[in-house]
Short mmCIF file of C-alpha atoms in Angstrom, two decimals:
data_model
loop_
_atom_site.label_atom_id
_atom_site.label_comp_id
_atom_site.label_asym_id
_atom_site.label_seq_id
_atom_site.Cartn_x
_atom_site.Cartn_y
_atom_site.Cartn_z
CA UNK A 29 0.00 0.00 0.00
CA UNK A 30 1.29 3.44 -0.87
CA UNK A 31 2.00 5.61 2.13
CA UNK A 32 1.78 8.95 0.42
CA UNK A 33 -1.11 11.23 -0.39
CA UNK A 34 -3.22 10.51 -3.43
CA UNK A 35 -4.18 13.92 -4.74
CA UNK A 36 -6.97 15.05 -6.95
CA UNK A 37 -5.84 15.53 -10.50
CA UNK A 38 -3.26 12.72 -10.38
CA UNK A 39 -3.57 9.38 -12.10
CA UNK A 40 -3.38 7.57 -8.77
CA UNK A 41 -6.85 8.69 -7.67
CA UNK A 42 -8.47 6.15 -5.38
CA UNK A 43 -11.23 4.07 -6.97
CA UNK A 44 -14.19 5.85 -5.40
CA UNK A 45 -12.91 9.37 -6.04
CA UNK A 46 -11.77 8.47 -9.51
CA UNK A 47 -15.42 7.94 -10.38
CA UNK A 48 -16.51 11.41 -9.33
CA UNK A 49 -17.86 13.38 -12.22
CA UNK A 50 -16.87 16.60 -10.53
CA UNK A 51 -15.47 17.87 -7.29
CA UNK A 52 -15.27 21.60 -6.90
CA UNK A 53 -13.73 23.33 -3.93
CA UNK A 54 -14.13 26.96 -4.90
CA UNK A 55 -17.11 28.83 -6.22
CA UNK A 56 -19.55 26.07 -5.37
CA UNK A 57 -21.76 28.10 -3.12
CA UNK A 58 -22.20 31.36 -1.24
CA UNK A 59 -19.76 31.57 1.61
CA UNK A 60 -20.75 31.29 5.24
CA UNK A 61 -19.19 34.01 7.38
CA UNK A 62 -16.49 33.33 9.93
CA UNK A 63 -18.81 35.00 12.42
CA UNK A 64 -21.06 31.98 12.05
CA UNK A 65 -18.48 29.24 11.65
CA UNK A 66 -15.46 30.24 13.71
CA UNK A 67 -14.71 31.56 17.16
CA UNK A 68 -12.15 34.09 18.29
CA UNK A 69 -9.76 31.34 19.37
CA UNK A 70 -9.86 29.05 16.34
CA UNK A 71 -9.50 31.88 13.85
CA UNK A 72 -7.01 34.74 13.54
CA UNK A 73 -7.10 37.60 11.05
CA UNK A 74 -3.65 38.72 9.93
CA UNK A 75 -3.19 42.46 9.64
CA UNK A 76 -1.64 43.65 6.39
CA UNK A 77 2.10 44.16 6.70
CA UNK A 78 2.47 41.93 9.76
CA UNK A 79 5.99 40.69 10.44
CA UNK A 80 6.79 37.00 10.26
CA UNK A 81 7.30 36.95 14.02
CA UNK A 82 3.83 38.40 14.54
CA UNK A 83 2.25 35.86 12.20
CA UNK A 84 4.07 32.98 13.89
CA UNK A 85 2.88 34.20 17.29
CA UNK A 86 -0.71 34.38 16.05
CA UNK A 87 -0.46 30.91 14.50
CA UNK A 88 0.89 29.47 17.76
CA UNK A 89 -2.15 30.77 19.63
CA UNK A 90 -4.89 29.48 17.30
CA UNK A 91 -6.67 26.62 19.09
CA UNK A 92 -9.56 24.25 18.35
CA UNK A 93 -13.17 25.05 19.14
CA UNK A 94 -14.86 22.78 21.71
CA UNK A 95 -16.50 20.74 18.92
CA UNK A 96 -13.14 20.37 17.13
CA UNK A 97 -11.36 19.33 20.33
CA UNK A 98 -14.00 16.70 21.09
CA UNK A 99 -13.73 15.40 17.53
CA UNK A 100 -9.91 15.22 17.66
CA UNK A 101 -9.93 13.34 20.94
CA UNK A 102 -12.15 10.63 19.43
CA UNK A 103 -9.12 9.47 17.39
CA UNK A 104 -11.12 6.66 15.76
CA UNK A 105 -14.47 7.06 14.05
CA UNK A 106 -16.41 4.54 12.01
CA UNK A 107 -18.13 4.80 8.63
CA UNK A 108 -21.03 2.47 7.82
CA UNK A 109 -21.63 2.27 4.06
CA UNK A 110 -24.95 0.49 3.67
CA UNK A 111 -27.77 1.00 1.20
CA UNK A 112 -29.14 -0.03 -2.15
CA UNK A 113 -25.58 -0.62 -3.43
CA UNK A 114 -25.22 -3.40 -0.88
CA UNK A 115 -27.92 -5.33 -2.73
CA UNK A 116 -26.84 -4.50 -6.29
CA UNK A 117 -23.18 -5.35 -5.52
CA UNK A 118 -22.08 -1.93 -6.83
CA UNK A 119 -20.04 0.93 -5.46
CA UNK A 120 -22.16 3.61 -7.13
CA UNK A 121 -25.83 3.37 -7.96
CA UNK A 122 -27.46 5.49 -10.66
CA UNK A 123 -30.70 6.25 -8.86
CA UNK A 124 -32.92 4.00 -10.97
CA UNK A 125 -32.78 1.03 -8.57
CA UNK A 126 -36.08 -0.25 -7.22
CA UNK A 127 -36.58 0.18 -3.46
CA UNK A 128 -37.86 -3.42 -3.57
CA UNK A 129 -34.24 -4.56 -3.76
CA UNK A 130 -33.56 -3.33 -0.23
CA UNK A 131 -34.41 -6.25 2.04
CA UNK A 132 -31.83 -7.20 4.70
CA UNK A 133 -32.82 -10.43 6.41
CA UNK A 134 -31.20 -9.90 9.80
CA UNK A 135 -30.32 -6.22 10.11
CA UNK A 136 -28.86 -5.50 13.54
CA UNK A 137 -27.56 -1.97 14.07
CA UNK A 138 -26.60 -2.94 17.61
CA UNK A 139 -24.16 -5.45 16.15
CA UNK A 140 -22.67 -2.78 13.87
CA UNK A 141 -22.10 -0.37 16.73
CA UNK A 142 -20.86 -3.09 19.06
CA UNK A 143 -18.33 -4.25 16.45
CA UNK A 144 -17.12 -0.68 15.97
CA UNK A 145 -16.91 0.00 19.69
CA UNK A 146 -15.04 -3.21 20.39
CA UNK A 147 -12.61 -2.15 17.66
CA UNK A 148 -11.89 1.10 19.49
CA UNK A 149 -14.18 3.33 17.42
CA UNK A 150 -15.70 6.22 19.38
CA UNK A 151 -18.25 7.53 16.86
CA UNK A 152 -20.21 6.04 13.96
CA UNK A 153 -21.36 7.79 10.77
CA UNK A 154 -24.13 6.16 8.73
CA UNK A 155 -24.57 6.74 4.98
CA UNK A 156 -28.11 8.02 5.34
CA UNK A 157 -28.18 8.73 1.59
CA UNK A 158 -25.52 7.90 -1.00
CA UNK A 159 -25.27 9.28 -4.55
CA UNK A 160 -28.10 7.00 -5.75
CA UNK A 161 -30.52 9.03 -3.63
CA UNK A 162 -31.94 6.04 -1.73
CA UNK A 163 -32.74 7.14 1.83
CA UNK A 164 -32.22 4.84 4.80
CA UNK A 165 -34.93 6.71 6.67
CA UNK A 166 -38.59 7.22 5.64
CA UNK A 167 -38.10 10.71 4.21
CA UNK A 168 -41.27 12.65 3.55
CA UNK A 169 -39.70 14.28 0.52
CA UNK A 170 -38.98 11.29 -1.73
CA UNK A 171 -40.41 7.89 -2.57
CA UNK A 172 -36.90 6.51 -3.06
CA UNK A 173 -36.46 5.26 0.49
CA UNK A 174 -36.90 2.38 2.92
CA UNK A 175 -40.58 3.24 3.28
CA UNK A 176 -41.15 1.64 -0.11
CA UNK A 177 -38.99 -1.42 0.54
CA UNK A 178 -40.13 -4.86 1.75
CA UNK A 179 -37.86 -4.55 4.80
CA UNK A 180 -40.14 -4.42 7.86
CA UNK A 181 -43.05 -3.91 5.44
CA UNK A 182 -41.88 -0.38 4.76
CA UNK A 183 -41.98 0.57 8.44
CA UNK A 184 -38.24 0.44 9.08
CA UNK A 185 -35.77 3.25 9.73
CA UNK A 186 -32.07 2.37 9.58
CA UNK A 187 -30.95 5.81 10.72
CA UNK A 188 -33.12 5.54 13.84
CA UNK A 189 -31.76 2.11 14.68
CA UNK A 190 -28.15 3.28 14.34
CA UNK A 191 -28.79 6.43 16.38
CA UNK A 192 -30.41 4.41 19.16
CA UNK A 193 -27.63 1.82 19.13
CA UNK A 194 -24.99 4.55 19.42
CA UNK A 195 -26.76 6.15 22.37
CA UNK A 196 -27.30 2.82 24.09
CA UNK A 197 -23.61 1.91 23.75
CA UNK A 198 -22.28 5.33 24.62
CA UNK A 199 -20.59 6.40 21.41
CA UNK A 200 -21.10 9.36 19.07
CA UNK A 201 -23.51 9.39 16.14
CA UNK A 202 -23.09 11.07 12.76
CA UNK A 203 -24.77 11.20 9.37
CA UNK A 204 -23.51 11.31 5.79
CA UNK A 205 -25.95 12.91 3.37
CA UNK A 206 -24.70 12.86 -0.21
CA UNK A 207 -24.95 16.26 -1.86
CA UNK A 208 -25.30 14.49 -5.20
CA UNK A 209 -28.65 12.76 -5.71
CA UNK A 210 -28.93 10.78 -8.95
CA UNK A 211 -32.58 9.97 -8.30
CA UNK A 212 -33.98 13.43 -7.55
CA UNK A 213 -35.75 15.19 -10.39
CA UNK A 214 -34.71 18.49 -8.81
CA UNK A 215 -30.97 17.92 -9.10
CA UNK A 216 -29.55 20.57 -11.43
CA UNK A 217 -32.32 23.02 -10.60
CA UNK A 218 -30.27 24.71 -7.92
CA UNK A 219 -33.05 26.49 -6.05
CA UNK A 220 -35.48 23.57 -5.95
CA UNK A 221 -32.81 21.00 -5.14
CA UNK A 222 -31.30 23.07 -2.33
CA UNK A 223 -34.78 23.36 -0.82
CA UNK A 224 -35.17 19.59 -1.16
CA UNK A 225 -31.75 18.97 0.38
CA UNK A 226 -32.43 21.29 3.31
CA UNK A 227 -35.72 19.49 3.96
CA UNK A 228 -33.94 16.15 4.14
CA UNK A 229 -31.10 17.56 6.23
CA UNK A 230 -33.70 19.02 8.62
CA UNK A 231 -35.27 15.59 9.03
CA UNK A 232 -31.93 14.04 9.94
CA UNK A 233 -30.98 16.83 12.35
CA UNK A 234 -34.38 17.01 14.06
CA UNK A 235 -35.64 13.47 14.53
CA UNK A 236 -32.72 11.40 15.82
CA UNK A 237 -31.44 13.15 18.92
CA UNK A 238 -27.93 14.53 19.14
CA UNK A 239 -25.88 14.40 15.94
CA UNK A 240 -22.13 14.68 16.54
CA UNK A 241 -20.83 14.88 12.97
CA UNK A 242 -22.36 15.82 9.63
CA UNK A 243 -20.30 14.54 6.70
CA UNK A 244 -20.47 15.90 3.15
CA UNK A 245 -18.35 15.12 0.12
CA UNK A 246 -18.13 17.18 -3.06
CA UNK A 247 -19.61 14.74 -5.57
CA UNK A 248 -21.52 16.73 -8.18
CA UNK A 249 -22.70 15.35 -11.53
CA UNK A 250 -25.22 16.69 -14.01
CA UNK A 251 -28.91 16.60 -13.22
CA UNK A 252 -31.75 15.43 -15.49
CA UNK A 253 -31.69 18.83 -17.22
CA UNK A 254 -27.99 18.52 -18.00
CA UNK A 255 -27.26 21.44 -15.68
CA UNK A 256 -24.70 21.39 -12.88
CA UNK A 257 -26.11 21.82 -9.38
CA UNK A 258 -24.84 24.75 -7.29
CA UNK A 259 -24.75 23.59 -3.66
CA UNK A 260 -25.85 26.14 -1.08
CA UNK A 261 -23.28 25.19 1.53
CA UNK A 262 -23.88 28.45 3.39
CA UNK A 263 -27.49 27.52 4.01
CA UNK A 264 -26.57 23.97 5.02
CA UNK A 265 -23.94 25.13 7.52
CA UNK A 266 -26.33 27.66 9.05
CA UNK A 267 -28.97 24.97 9.50
CA UNK A 268 -26.51 22.58 11.16
CA UNK A 269 -25.29 25.26 13.55
CA UNK A 270 -28.90 26.02 14.45
CA UNK A 271 -30.21 22.49 14.91
CA UNK A 272 -27.04 20.65 16.05
CA UNK A 273 -24.62 23.32 17.32
CA UNK A 274 -22.16 20.80 18.78
CA UNK A 275 -21.84 18.80 15.54
CA UNK A 276 -18.56 18.88 13.62
CA UNK A 277 -19.07 19.56 9.91
CA UNK A 278 -16.78 17.45 7.71
CA UNK A 279 -15.13 17.11 5.21
CA UNK A 280 -16.61 19.71 2.87
CA UNK A 281 -17.14 21.92 5.86
CA UNK A 282 -15.54 24.46 8.17
CA UNK A 283 -14.66 22.19 11.11
CA UNK A 284 -12.82 19.27 9.52
CA UNK A 285 -11.04 18.89 6.16
CA UNK A 286 -10.29 15.84 4.06
CA UNK A 287 -6.63 14.86 4.20
CA UNK A 288 -6.55 14.05 0.49
CA UNK A 289 -6.20 10.28 0.54
CA UNK A 290 -8.39 7.22 1.03
CA UNK A 291 -5.48 4.94 1.86
CA UNK A 292 -5.55 5.59 5.61
CA UNK A 293 -2.17 7.34 5.52
CA UNK A 294 -1.79 11.01 6.37
CA UNK A 295 0.96 13.55 5.84
CA UNK A 296 4.16 13.21 7.81
CA UNK A 297 3.94 16.95 8.40
CA UNK A 298 0.36 17.84 9.35
CA UNK A 299 -0.50 21.32 10.57
CA UNK A 300 -3.97 21.87 12.00
CA UNK A 301 -3.46 25.64 11.70
CA UNK A 302 -3.63 26.59 8.02
CA UNK A 303 -4.13 29.75 5.95
CA UNK A 304 -7.51 30.57 4.52
CA UNK A 305 -7.75 33.47 2.12
CA UNK A 306 -10.30 36.19 2.73
CA UNK A 307 -13.23 35.55 0.44
CA UNK A 308 -16.23 37.62 -0.49
CA UNK A 309 -19.24 37.11 1.74
CA UNK A 310 -22.88 37.55 0.88
CA UNK A 311 -24.02 38.07 4.44
CA UNK A 312 -22.89 40.76 6.82
CA UNK A 313 -22.45 39.89 10.48
CA UNK A 314 -25.02 41.05 12.98
CA UNK A 315 -22.71 43.81 14.18
CA UNK A 316 -22.51 45.09 10.59
CA UNK A 317 -18.81 44.39 10.39
CA UNK A 318 -17.72 42.60 7.24
CA UNK A 319 -16.09 39.29 8.13
CA UNK A 320 -13.96 36.83 6.21
CA UNK A 321 -15.87 34.05 4.49
CA UNK A 322 -15.56 30.32 4.10
CA UNK A 323 -15.96 28.04 1.10
CA UNK A 324 -14.86 24.43 0.61
CA UNK A 325 -11.37 24.42 -0.83
CA UNK A 326 -8.68 22.16 -2.23
CA UNK A 327 -6.23 21.66 0.64
CA UNK A 328 -4.25 18.64 -0.45
CA UNK A 329 -0.72 19.86 -1.02
CA UNK A 330 2.12 18.30 0.94
CA UNK A 331 2.75 21.59 2.75
CA UNK A 332 -0.30 23.35 4.17
CA UNK A 333 0.86 25.22 7.24
CA UNK A 334 4.63 25.76 7.31
CA UNK A 335 6.15 29.17 7.99
CA UNK A 336 6.53 29.62 4.25
CA UNK A 337 2.79 28.99 3.80
CA UNK A 338 1.52 31.18 6.62
CA UNK A 339 3.87 34.09 5.81
CA UNK A 340 1.43 35.53 3.26
CA UNK A 341 -1.77 34.44 5.03
CA UNK A 342 -4.73 36.75 5.36
CA UNK A 343 -6.43 34.49 7.90
CA UNK A 344 -5.38 31.48 9.94
CA UNK A 345 -7.88 28.85 11.06
CA UNK A 346 -7.84 25.65 13.08
CA UNK A 347 -8.78 23.16 10.37
CA UNK A 348 -7.73 19.57 11.23
CA UNK A 349 -7.55 16.55 8.94
CA UNK A 350 -9.78 13.48 8.79
CA UNK A 351 -8.27 10.40 7.14
CA UNK A 352 -10.71 7.87 5.70
CA UNK A 353 -10.15 4.29 4.56
CA UNK A 354 -12.24 1.16 4.17
CA UNK A 355 -11.44 -2.11 5.88
CA UNK A 356 -12.07 -3.66 2.44
CA UNK A 357 -11.05 -2.56 -1.07
CA UNK A 358 -14.56 -1.20 -1.65
CA UNK A 359 -16.77 1.00 0.47
CA UNK A 360 -19.89 -1.13 0.20
CA UNK A 361 -19.94 -4.84 0.96
CA UNK A 362 -19.02 -7.19 -1.90
CA UNK A 363 -18.82 -10.97 -1.36
CA UNK A 364 -15.75 -11.20 -3.62
CA UNK A 365 -13.82 -9.06 -1.10
CA UNK A 366 -14.35 -11.36 1.89
CA UNK A 367 -10.76 -12.55 1.55
CA UNK A 368 -9.39 -9.03 1.12
CA UNK A 369 -10.20 -7.58 4.54
CA UNK A 370 -7.28 -5.59 5.93
CA UNK A 371 -5.25 -7.58 8.42
CA UNK A 372 -4.74 -6.46 12.04
CA UNK A 373 -1.14 -5.64 11.14
CA UNK A 374 -2.27 -3.42 8.26
CA UNK A 375 -4.81 -1.67 10.50
CA UNK A 376 -2.15 -1.09 13.14
CA UNK A 377 0.14 0.48 10.55
CA UNK A 378 -2.76 2.65 9.35
CA UNK A 379 -3.46 3.76 12.92
CA UNK A 380 0.17 4.78 13.41
CA UNK A 381 0.05 6.70 10.12
CA UNK A 382 -3.27 8.49 10.63
CA UNK A 383 -4.01 9.03 14.31
CA UNK A 384 -0.24 9.02 14.72
CA UNK A 385 0.08 11.85 12.21
CA UNK A 386 -2.21 14.36 13.89
CA UNK A 387 -5.38 13.12 12.21
CA UNK A 388 -8.59 11.32 13.05
CA UNK A 389 -9.07 7.94 11.38
CA UNK A 390 -12.44 7.31 9.75
CA UNK A 391 -12.59 3.54 9.19
CA UNK A 392 -15.34 2.16 6.97
CA UNK A 393 -16.87 -1.18 8.01
CA UNK A 394 -19.69 -2.16 5.60
CA UNK A 395 -22.52 -4.56 6.58
CA UNK A 396 -23.47 -7.36 4.19
CA UNK A 397 -26.83 -8.17 2.58
CA UNK A 398 -28.02 -9.75 5.82
CA UNK A 399 -27.52 -6.42 7.51
CA UNK A 400 -24.61 -7.69 9.60
CA UNK A 401 -20.88 -6.99 9.79
CA UNK A 402 -19.22 -10.10 8.35
CA UNK A 403 -17.15 -12.49 10.43
CA UNK A 404 -13.94 -11.70 8.52
CA UNK A 405 -14.23 -8.04 9.45
CA UNK A 406 -15.09 -8.83 13.06
CA UNK A 407 -12.04 -11.06 13.49
CA UNK A 408 -9.69 -8.44 12.06
CA UNK A 409 -11.17 -5.63 14.15
CA UNK A 410 -10.94 -7.64 17.35
CA UNK A 411 -7.32 -8.61 16.79
CA UNK A 412 -6.40 -5.04 15.84
CA UNK A 413 -7.90 -3.65 19.04
CA UNK A 414 -6.08 -6.29 21.07
CA UNK A 415 -2.82 -5.27 19.41
CA UNK A 416 -3.46 -1.60 20.17
CA UNK A 417 -4.22 -2.38 23.79
CA UNK A 418 -1.17 -4.61 24.13
CA UNK A 419 1.15 -2.10 22.44
CA UNK A 420 0.13 0.88 24.55
CA UNK A 421 -0.43 -0.91 27.87
CA UNK A 422 3.11 -0.34 29.11
CA UNK A 423 4.80 3.04 28.76
CA UNK A 424 8.45 2.21 29.41
CA UNK A 425 9.25 5.83 30.28
CA UNK A 426 7.28 5.51 33.52
CA UNK A 427 10.30 3.76 34.99
CA UNK A 428 12.83 6.28 33.66
CA UNK A 429 14.45 9.18 35.46
CA UNK A 430 13.73 12.43 33.59
CA UNK A 431 16.03 15.44 33.60
CA UNK A 432 16.59 18.41 31.34
CA UNK A 433 14.64 21.52 30.38
CA UNK A 434 12.20 22.60 33.10
CA UNK A 435 12.46 19.20 34.77
CA UNK A 436 10.09 20.25 37.56
CA UNK A 437 7.16 20.06 35.13
CA UNK A 438 8.02 16.70 33.61
CA UNK A 439 5.61 14.78 35.87
CA UNK A 440 2.86 16.14 33.59
CA UNK A 441 4.26 14.02 30.76
CA UNK A 442 3.34 10.75 32.47
CA UNK A 443 0.26 11.56 34.54
CA UNK A 444 -2.25 10.37 31.88
CA UNK A 445 -4.01 13.76 32.12
CA UNK A 446 -4.25 15.52 28.77
CA UNK A 447 -5.07 18.83 30.42
CA UNK A 448 -1.70 19.05 32.13
CA UNK A 449 1.44 19.68 30.14
CA UNK A 450 5.14 20.39 30.24
CA UNK A 451 6.55 23.50 28.59
CA UNK A 452 9.67 25.63 28.57
CA UNK A 453 10.33 28.79 30.56
CA UNK A 454 10.84 32.31 29.31
CA UNK A 455 10.92 32.43 25.52
CA UNK A 456 12.71 29.15 24.90
CA UNK A 457 11.60 27.51 21.66
CA UNK A 458 14.01 24.58 21.95
CA UNK A 459 14.41 21.99 24.68
CA UNK A 460 16.11 18.76 25.72
CA UNK A 461 14.55 16.04 27.86
CA UNK A 462 16.81 13.23 29.09
CA UNK A 463 15.58 9.75 30.02
CA UNK A 464 17.67 7.27 32.02
CA UNK A 465 16.62 3.68 32.70
CA UNK A 466 18.01 1.49 35.46
CA UNK A 467 18.77 -1.08 32.75
CA UNK A 468 18.52 -1.12 28.93
CA UNK A 469 14.97 -1.35 27.57
CA UNK A 470 13.75 -2.63 24.20
CA UNK A 471 11.27 -0.48 22.25
CA UNK A 472 10.20 0.45 18.72
CA UNK A 473 7.45 3.08 19.08
CA UNK A 474 7.63 6.73 20.17
CA UNK A 475 4.40 8.58 20.96
CA UNK A 476 4.15 12.33 21.59
CA UNK A 477 1.19 14.60 22.31
CA UNK A 478 1.00 18.38 22.38
CA UNK A 479 -1.64 20.20 24.39
CA UNK A 480 -3.58 21.63 21.45
CA UNK A 481 -5.81 23.65 23.78
CA UNK A 482 -2.73 25.89 24.01
CA UNK A 483 -1.92 25.56 20.30
CA UNK A 484 0.07 23.48 17.84
CA UNK A 485 3.67 24.61 18.06
CA UNK A 486 6.37 21.96 17.63
CA UNK A 487 8.03 22.17 14.21
CA UNK A 488 10.89 19.70 14.56
CA UNK A 489 12.12 17.09 17.04
CA UNK A 490 14.53 14.17 17.26
CA UNK A 491 14.81 11.15 19.59
CA UNK A 492 18.37 9.98 20.23
CA UNK A 493 20.06 7.21 22.22
CA UNK A 494 23.53 7.08 23.72
CA UNK A 495 25.90 4.57 22.18
CA UNK A 496 29.15 4.71 24.11
CA UNK A 497 29.97 8.40 24.21
CA UNK A 498 28.05 9.17 21.01
CA UNK A 499 24.42 10.19 20.58
CA UNK A 500 22.71 8.49 17.63
CA UNK A 501 19.33 9.20 16.05
CA UNK A 502 16.47 6.82 16.75
CA UNK A 503 13.73 8.76 14.94
CA UNK A 504 13.01 12.31 13.85
CA UNK A 505 9.88 14.20 12.93
CA UNK A 506 8.34 17.57 12.26
CA UNK A 507 4.84 18.29 13.52
CA UNK A 508 3.32 16.64 16.59
CA UNK A 509 -0.16 18.09 17.10
CA UNK A 510 -2.69 16.07 19.06
CA UNK A 511 -0.73 12.85 18.61
CA UNK A 512 2.43 11.77 16.79
CA UNK A 513 3.58 8.16 16.54
CA UNK A 514 6.89 7.09 15.04
CA UNK A 515 7.54 3.38 14.45
CA UNK A 516 11.14 2.25 13.93
CA UNK A 517 13.26 -0.87 14.06
CA UNK A 518 13.45 -2.38 17.57
CA UNK A 519 16.20 -0.82 19.67
CA UNK A 520 17.62 -1.52 23.10
CA UNK A 521 19.00 1.43 25.03
CA UNK A 522 19.45 2.80 28.54
CA UNK A 523 20.03 6.50 27.88
CA UNK A 524 17.81 8.55 25.58
CA UNK A 525 16.99 12.16 24.93
CA UNK A 526 14.27 14.05 23.10
CA UNK A 527 15.43 17.27 21.50
CA UNK A 528 12.85 19.79 20.34
CA UNK A 529 14.83 21.79 17.81
CA UNK A 530 12.19 24.20 16.48
CA UNK A 531 8.87 25.49 17.77
CA UNK A 532 6.42 28.35 17.36
CA UNK A 533 6.75 30.02 20.75
CA UNK A 534 7.15 27.72 23.76
CA UNK A 535 6.60 24.05 22.87
CA UNK A 536 4.21 21.97 24.95
CA UNK A 537 3.94 18.24 25.58
CA UNK A 538 1.02 16.60 27.33
CA UNK A 539 2.44 13.11 27.04
CA UNK A 540 5.43 11.12 25.88
CA UNK A 541 5.80 7.36 25.68
CA UNK A 542 8.09 4.60 24.49
CA UNK A 543 6.48 1.27 23.67
CA UNK A 544 7.09 -2.16 22.16
CA UNK A 545 4.62 -2.81 19.35
CA UNK A 546 2.67 -6.06 19.56
CA UNK A 547 3.67 -8.77 17.12
CA UNK A 548 0.90 -9.92 14.80
CA UNK A 549 0.45 -12.41 11.98
CA UNK A 550 0.83 -10.51 8.72
CA UNK A 551 3.11 -7.89 10.26
CA UNK A 552 5.35 -6.06 7.82
#
C-alpha cells in the first residue's frame, strides 16, 4: 500500500474518487461568514504588513473550538456504508434502482455499533443517503427510500436504529448525506434542489437526537436537465449550527477537512493551523462588520501550514484533517472481497500513520446483505484492538528518570491527564529532555502529544540514544499536534533524549511514551 497522499488531478486517484464526475472546492456556493463558523480562538485575522514573528505568534495561539477538540480526541471514528448498493453489488448506484431490492434479512444496528466500539471506534457515521438518492430513513420528501422497501413492510428506519444503538452503547452518532442525488428530479435546478436537500437535512438533524458529525463530500454530476447543481453550503452550515450546534461539519465543511487520501495514511507533516484566504461574503455579520468568508477548498498539497505557507496568510484557522479508509477494497460490501479484509497488522500500521500523524481515522466497516458486519471483518477488528491495547499498555518511560529543560514540570508528561502539560520557561523555543533507565529497555514506538488547547507549536524534534559516548538518532519528525507516533526498528537502550529543535513560541507536551509494538500475523 502506498503511504503517500493521493491527490486530486493525479492518475493515482483512489477508486471511489476516480469515479466522481466533478469535485469543486471553490465557487460552489455562497460563503458562510467566519462570524457563524469560527470563534475568536480558532481563527485569527492577519493584519496587512504583519511581520513574520507576529504571524508565527498568532499561528501558535490558534486553538480548536470545543467541537473540534472533542472530535480530535475521538481518534477513531467509524463509517457504515450500507444502502441499495449493498444489494446491487455496486459501489455507485445510478438512482434508478427499485426500493424493492432493499431487504436485509437480519439487520442488527446494535451489532454494527458493538463491532465498531469493540474495535476502538468512538463515533459512527451512517450513509443516510448515498449518490443514488436512496434514503435509509422514511423521508417525507422522496419515494426513493426504505418506506417503499419490503424490509419491515416499509416501516423500518435504519438511521433511527443506528442512532439508538450509538446512544445505548455510549458512542457518538453522525450522518452522511450525499450532496449528489442521482434519483432526484430536482438535481440541477439549484433552487429547488437546495430546498429539497435542506428538507432532508432538517429531518436528519431534528428526529434522531444529538448528531455529533455531519459529513459531506463534493460529488456533483449533471442533473436530469444537464445542468450542474450549485450547492448552497452556506445555508446547510447555518442549519446545522442552528439544529445541532455541537456537531462537527466534515469534510466539505468548516470544522474538519479531508486529508486528500483514502489509503488511511496522512501527511508526515500535518499542521492543523492553516491559511484561509479572505473571500467575499454575501451576508454581513449582525454587528454590521464585514467578516472573512468560508468556502470548501482544495487543501491537499504536501505543505499546508509551514512558515513559508503562513507568511502571506490573510487568515489562519484551526482546520484539522480526517483520514478515511475502508477495511475492504470497496466502500460497500461485496462478497468477492471477503478474503481481502485488511489484516490487524495493516490496520495497526494505518493507525500509526493516521491518528499518529495528527489526524482522526475514519474507518469504513460495511454490513453485508443480511444487515450484519461479516465475520472476517469482526475477526480483524478484534485482533487489531487487542494489538493496540497490548502495544500501549506499558509506557516504558514511567520507569525512567527524567532530567533536562524545566524538569520540575516533567511529571505532567506521564500523569495520563491531557489537560496538564510540560513546557519551557521564558521564551525558549528549543528543549532537551533526558531519560535514564536502570537497565537497557527494548522499544520500537515513540508517541508524543501536544496540548492543542494551548496551540500546535512543535516544528521539529529528534529522539536519540547514547551509544558509548556518542548520541545516535532513533527517529526524527516535524509536527506533533494532538498525537504523533513514530515506528522504527526495535532498539535496546538505557540512555535517551528528546530534542525539540524548532517550535512556534514555547513548545508543549502533554504526554510522551516509548512502547514495544505487539507482534501480529501478517506484520510487515
